[in-house]
Structures are given as C-alpha cells and as structure tokens.
C-alpha cells in the first residue's frame, strides 16, 4: 500500500479517515482480548442492506443500543478501556463518529435504535461524550440480529487485524500526534515520533 519512499498513491481523504477509524476499532477489540474466531460471522447482512437507504438522522449517543443483549460487557469498569478512552482527545472522538457514523435500525419491539455497524467507535464516543448529538445512517434492511460486543470485535479483527498490523507506519502518519500514534500501534511515543519523522504526516 505504501511505496519504499513512504508515498501513499491514489488514496483519498475519505479513505485515509476510514483507515484511522478502523485502526481505532481494531485497537478497542484487542483491549478486551477477543478471540477473532469467536462467532463473528453468524449474523449475515441482507444483500444491499446498508446501501439500500442512505437516509441520515441526528441522535444523541446515549439514545442508541450499541450491542445485542445477553452479554455482560461493561466498558465503564474495564480498566484497560478506561485508560485508552481517557487518552483519546474529545476532538478525535467527534471526528470518528463523523468519519464512521453509526449505522442504525429501529427495533420493532422496543422502538429503540440499534447500532449494526461501526459499533466499537460508537461505543468509545458514547463512553466519552454520551450527550453528543451525532449523525447516524439508517439502514432500510438490517440483519435480523445485532452483533454482541464480542462478535463485533471479532469481526473487526478477522477483517482488518492483519491490514492494521501490516501498516503501522501508515497509522502513525495518519494520527494527529505521536502520542495518538503510540496509543494506536501499542508502541512508545518515542517510537511513534521516529516513524513520523521518517515519513511525512498525512492530512485528515
């Protein structure tokens, strides 16, 4: 993806933002020690479900049901997640929900909006800024089941884990600071700073 000179040909601003949002989701998944084999693909999206409707709404983060019930995952008491979330700036949190907005559908039984995609970055945003009003994409034909936290995390690791591991320099270059880079690639701030000195930063 990156040339020997550190160049990143033909990748748009939207794609750069998507890569950084994915890096955050993979990092959150790894914080919880999720096994990538843990049932991530049991829920299938109906054909064209996300793209069939592009209607957008605005909603407060605390009005969303993030994950399927039946699994006890309390992010508020998870020490590693708490430390990670505290290190992410409020501005970056706002960026993430703009770049990767929650994809939602209304539960026919409860009437509440359930998140069906971008669950992990939405969880981070709600943890940090629960009253923030964010854009959400309404999917007209959602899957029958919402993913649990473990399934959403395993899905991200299965699909994107190797990509992120193979592009750590890119992640550092996309970050706003060396501190953010170190946070995402699980290296020291000094290591992230050296990467950012070796290759030019990429604008977002």
Tab-separated table of C-alpha atoms in Angstrom:
chain	number	residue	atom	x	y	z
A	1	UNK	CA	0.000	0.000	0.000
A	2	UNK	CA	2.918	2.354	0.742
A	3	UNK	CA	5.906	2.809	-1.550
A	4	UNK	CA	9.521	2.432	-0.422
A	5	UNK	CA	9.737	6.232	-0.191
A	6	UNK	CA	6.776	6.389	2.139
A	7	UNK	CA	4.372	7.637	-0.504
A	8	UNK	CA	0.712	6.751	-0.481
A	9	UNK	CA	-0.531	6.914	-4.078
A	10	UNK	CA	-4.155	7.340	-5.035
A	11	UNK	CA	-5.769	7.215	-1.622
A	12	UNK	CA	-8.467	9.774	-0.971
A	13	UNK	CA	-9.115	11.836	2.119
A	14	UNK	CA	-12.191	9.714	2.819
A	15	UNK	CA	-10.124	6.532	2.629
A	16	UNK	CA	-7.498	7.947	4.986
A	17	UNK	CA	-10.163	8.769	7.534
A	18	UNK	CA	-11.692	5.319	7.155
A	19	UNK	CA	-8.313	3.681	7.813
A	20	UNK	CA	-7.858	5.614	11.047
A	21	UNK	CA	-11.397	4.771	12.184
A	22	UNK	CA	-10.685	1.090	11.502
A	23	UNK	CA	-7.432	1.337	13.479
A	24	UNK	CA	-9.403	2.580	16.473
A	25	UNK	CA	-11.900	-0.274	16.209
A	26	UNK	CA	-9.150	-2.887	15.973
A	27	UNK	CA	-7.397	-1.369	18.988
A	28	UNK	CA	-10.589	-1.445	21.049
A	29	UNK	CA	-11.162	-5.081	20.080
A	30	UNK	CA	-7.658	-6.012	21.214
A	31	UNK	CA	-8.034	-4.212	24.525
A	32	UNK	CA	-10.556	-6.853	25.523
A	33	UNK	CA	-8.545	-9.885	24.396
A	34	UNK	CA	-11.248	-11.013	21.979
A	35	UNK	CA	-10.605	-14.239	20.072
A	36	UNK	CA	-11.017	-13.494	16.320
A	37	UNK	CA	-12.664	-16.902	15.897
A	38	UNK	CA	-15.486	-16.113	18.285
A	39	UNK	CA	-18.611	-16.302	16.125
A	40	UNK	CA	-18.272	-13.014	14.281
A	41	UNK	CA	-19.848	-14.216	11.054
A	42	UNK	CA	-23.012	-15.872	12.319
A	43	UNK	CA	-25.009	-12.757	11.522
A	44	UNK	CA	-25.387	-12.077	7.806
A	45	UNK	CA	-26.292	-8.753	6.261
A	46	UNK	CA	-29.125	-8.945	3.725
A	47	UNK	CA	-27.966	-8.072	0.232
A	48	UNK	CA	-27.672	-4.320	-0.184
A	49	UNK	CA	-28.885	-3.653	3.345
A	50	UNK	CA	-26.613	-0.735	4.194
A	51	UNK	CA	-26.528	0.844	0.765
A	52	UNK	CA	-30.221	0.416	0.038
A	53	UNK	CA	-31.031	3.514	2.071
A	54	UNK	CA	-28.749	6.452	2.767
A	55	UNK	CA	-31.105	8.475	4.923
A	56	UNK	CA	-29.293	10.251	7.732
A	57	UNK	CA	-30.629	11.333	11.079
A	58	UNK	CA	-29.167	13.027	14.136
A	59	UNK	CA	-29.345	11.368	17.534
A	60	UNK	CA	-27.714	11.612	20.924
A	61	UNK	CA	-25.266	8.824	21.611
A	62	UNK	CA	-26.986	7.824	24.848
A	63	UNK	CA	-30.136	7.087	22.832
A	64	UNK	CA	-28.522	4.162	20.986
A	65	UNK	CA	-28.394	0.463	21.856
A	66	UNK	CA	-24.823	-0.421	20.934
A	67	UNK	CA	-24.729	-4.216	21.165
A	68	UNK	CA	-27.060	-7.196	21.283
A	69	UNK	CA	-28.219	-8.046	24.811
A	70	UNK	CA	-27.223	-11.202	26.618
A	71	UNK	CA	-23.529	-10.493	27.035
A	72	UNK	CA	-22.097	-8.744	30.070
A	73	UNK	CA	-19.560	-6.203	28.823
A	74	UNK	CA	-19.415	-3.079	30.960
A	75	UNK	CA	-16.908	-0.762	29.321
A	76	UNK	CA	-17.162	1.653	32.233
A	77	UNK	CA	-15.467	-0.778	34.631
A	78	UNK	CA	-12.934	-2.150	32.155
A	79	UNK	CA	-9.632	-0.657	33.329
A	80	UNK	CA	-7.751	-1.007	30.037
A	81	UNK	CA	-10.600	0.545	28.066
A	82	UNK	CA	-10.912	3.351	30.593
A	83	UNK	CA	-7.224	4.254	30.229
A	84	UNK	CA	-7.436	4.077	26.447
A	85	UNK	CA	-10.588	6.194	26.248
A	86	UNK	CA	-9.123	8.828	28.567
A	87	UNK	CA	-6.121	9.203	26.245
A	88	UNK	CA	-8.266	9.926	23.168
A	89	UNK	CA	-8.998	13.613	22.700
A	90	UNK	CA	-12.590	14.801	22.592
A	91	UNK	CA	-11.954	16.260	19.143
A	92	UNK	CA	-10.782	12.897	17.809
A	93	UNK	CA	-13.849	11.220	19.295
A	94	UNK	CA	-16.027	13.688	17.385
A	95	UNK	CA	-14.016	13.035	14.226
A	96	UNK	CA	-14.542	9.287	14.472
A	97	UNK	CA	-18.332	9.450	14.629
A	98	UNK	CA	-18.320	11.824	11.656
A	99	UNK	CA	-15.997	9.621	9.576
A	100	UNK	CA	-17.604	6.317	10.628
A	101	UNK	CA	-21.136	7.178	11.766
A	102	UNK	CA	-23.252	4.523	13.455
A	103	UNK	CA	-25.419	2.535	11.062
A	104	UNK	CA	-28.740	2.033	12.806
A	105	UNK	CA	-32.158	0.431	12.511
A	106	UNK	CA	-35.170	0.739	14.767
A	107	UNK	CA	-36.051	-2.278	16.889
A	108	UNK	CA	-39.643	-3.202	16.048
A	109	UNK	CA	-40.270	-4.447	19.600
A	110	UNK	CA	-38.753	-1.682	21.706
A	111	UNK	CA	-38.774	1.214	19.256
A	112	UNK	CA	-35.150	1.989	20.134
A	113	UNK	CA	-32.371	2.436	17.603
A	114	UNK	CA	-29.865	-0.400	17.468
A	115	UNK	CA	-26.373	0.052	16.033
A	116	UNK	CA	-25.453	-2.504	13.350
A	117	UNK	CA	-22.126	-1.145	12.070
A	118	UNK	CA	-19.292	0.974	13.473
A	119	UNK	CA	-20.277	-0.304	16.894
A	120	UNK	CA	-16.858	-0.056	18.552
A	121	UNK	CA	-16.084	3.559	17.671
A	122	UNK	CA	-19.658	4.466	18.593
A	123	UNK	CA	-19.108	2.769	21.962
A	124	UNK	CA	-15.959	4.822	22.505
A	125	UNK	CA	-17.799	8.019	21.619
A	126	UNK	CA	-20.737	7.274	23.914
A	127	UNK	CA	-18.378	6.436	26.765
A	128	UNK	CA	-16.547	9.746	26.390
A	129	UNK	CA	-19.347	12.052	25.224
A	130	UNK	CA	-22.703	10.393	25.989
A	131	UNK	CA	-24.790	13.503	25.304
A	132	UNK	CA	-23.149	14.326	21.972
A	133	UNK	CA	-25.543	14.553	19.027
A	134	UNK	CA	-24.112	12.660	16.059
A	135	UNK	CA	-25.108	11.745	12.509
A	136	UNK	CA	-26.395	8.214	12.002
A	137	UNK	CA	-27.087	6.285	8.806
A	138	UNK	CA	-30.416	4.450	8.709
A	139	UNK	CA	-30.260	1.047	7.015
A	140	UNK	CA	-33.542	0.113	5.420
A	141	UNK	CA	-32.998	-3.656	5.502
A	142	UNK	CA	-30.927	-4.517	8.587
A	143	UNK	CA	-29.766	-8.001	9.596
A	144	UNK	CA	-32.126	-9.974	11.806
A	145	UNK	CA	-29.625	-9.982	14.652
A	146	UNK	CA	-27.481	-7.284	16.144
A	147	UNK	CA	-23.905	-8.288	16.979
A	148	UNK	CA	-22.751	-8.631	20.566
A	149	UNK	CA	-19.615	-6.781	21.627
A	150	UNK	CA	-17.535	-9.952	21.238
A	151	UNK	CA	-18.888	-10.635	17.756
A	152	UNK	CA	-18.323	-7.039	16.604
A	153	UNK	CA	-14.764	-7.098	17.960
A	154	UNK	CA	-14.006	-10.488	16.413
A	155	UNK	CA	-15.356	-9.280	13.071
A	156	UNK	CA	-13.008	-6.289	13.080
A	157	UNK	CA	-10.017	-8.475	13.948
A	158	UNK	CA	-10.867	-11.028	11.263
A	159	UNK	CA	-11.352	-8.485	8.506
A	160	UNK	CA	-8.861	-5.753	9.400
A	161	UNK	CA	-6.418	-7.069	12.003
A	162	UNK	CA	-3.734	-8.148	9.534
A	163	UNK	CA	-4.152	-4.973	7.490
A	164	UNK	CA	-3.557	-2.786	10.534
A	165	UNK	CA	-0.561	-4.879	11.634
A	166	UNK	CA	0.970	-4.510	8.182
A	167	UNK	CA	0.512	-0.736	8.055
A	168	UNK	CA	1.641	0.570	11.444
A	169	UNK	CA	3.730	3.311	9.842
A	170	UNK	CA	0.668	4.467	7.931
A	171	UNK	CA	-1.396	4.598	11.124
A	172	UNK	CA	1.236	6.793	12.797
A	173	UNK	CA	1.282	9.140	9.820
A	174	UNK	CA	-2.491	9.489	9.913
A	175	UNK	CA	-2.541	10.353	13.611
A	176	UNK	CA	-2.507	13.944	14.746
A	177	UNK	CA	0.305	13.440	17.257
A	178	UNK	CA	2.987	10.929	18.197
A	179	UNK	CA	1.049	10.250	21.396
A	180	UNK	CA	-2.012	9.202	19.408
A	181	UNK	CA	0.170	7.096	17.119
A	182	UNK	CA	1.754	5.261	20.033
A	183	UNK	CA	-1.681	4.668	21.530
A	184	UNK	CA	-2.984	3.004	18.368
A	185	UNK	CA	0.047	0.884	17.409
A	186	UNK	CA	0.837	-0.107	21.015
A	187	UNK	CA	4.334	1.364	20.901
A	188	UNK	CA	6.065	4.125	22.839
A	189	UNK	CA	5.536	7.769	21.983
A	190	UNK	CA	9.218	7.930	21.005
A	191	UNK	CA	8.794	5.082	18.518
A	192	UNK	CA	5.750	6.758	17.005
A	193	UNK	CA	7.632	10.062	16.818
A	194	UNK	CA	10.514	8.401	14.961
A	195	UNK	CA	8.082	6.988	12.400
A	196	UNK	CA	6.513	10.410	11.925
A	197	UNK	CA	9.949	11.961	11.437
A	198	UNK	CA	10.928	9.365	8.854
A	199	UNK	CA	7.801	9.803	6.734
A	200	UNK	CA	5.625	12.897	6.264
A	201	UNK	CA	2.362	13.145	8.163
A	202	UNK	CA	-0.856	12.692	6.186
A	203	UNK	CA	-3.594	15.283	6.444
A	204	UNK	CA	-7.100	14.383	7.529
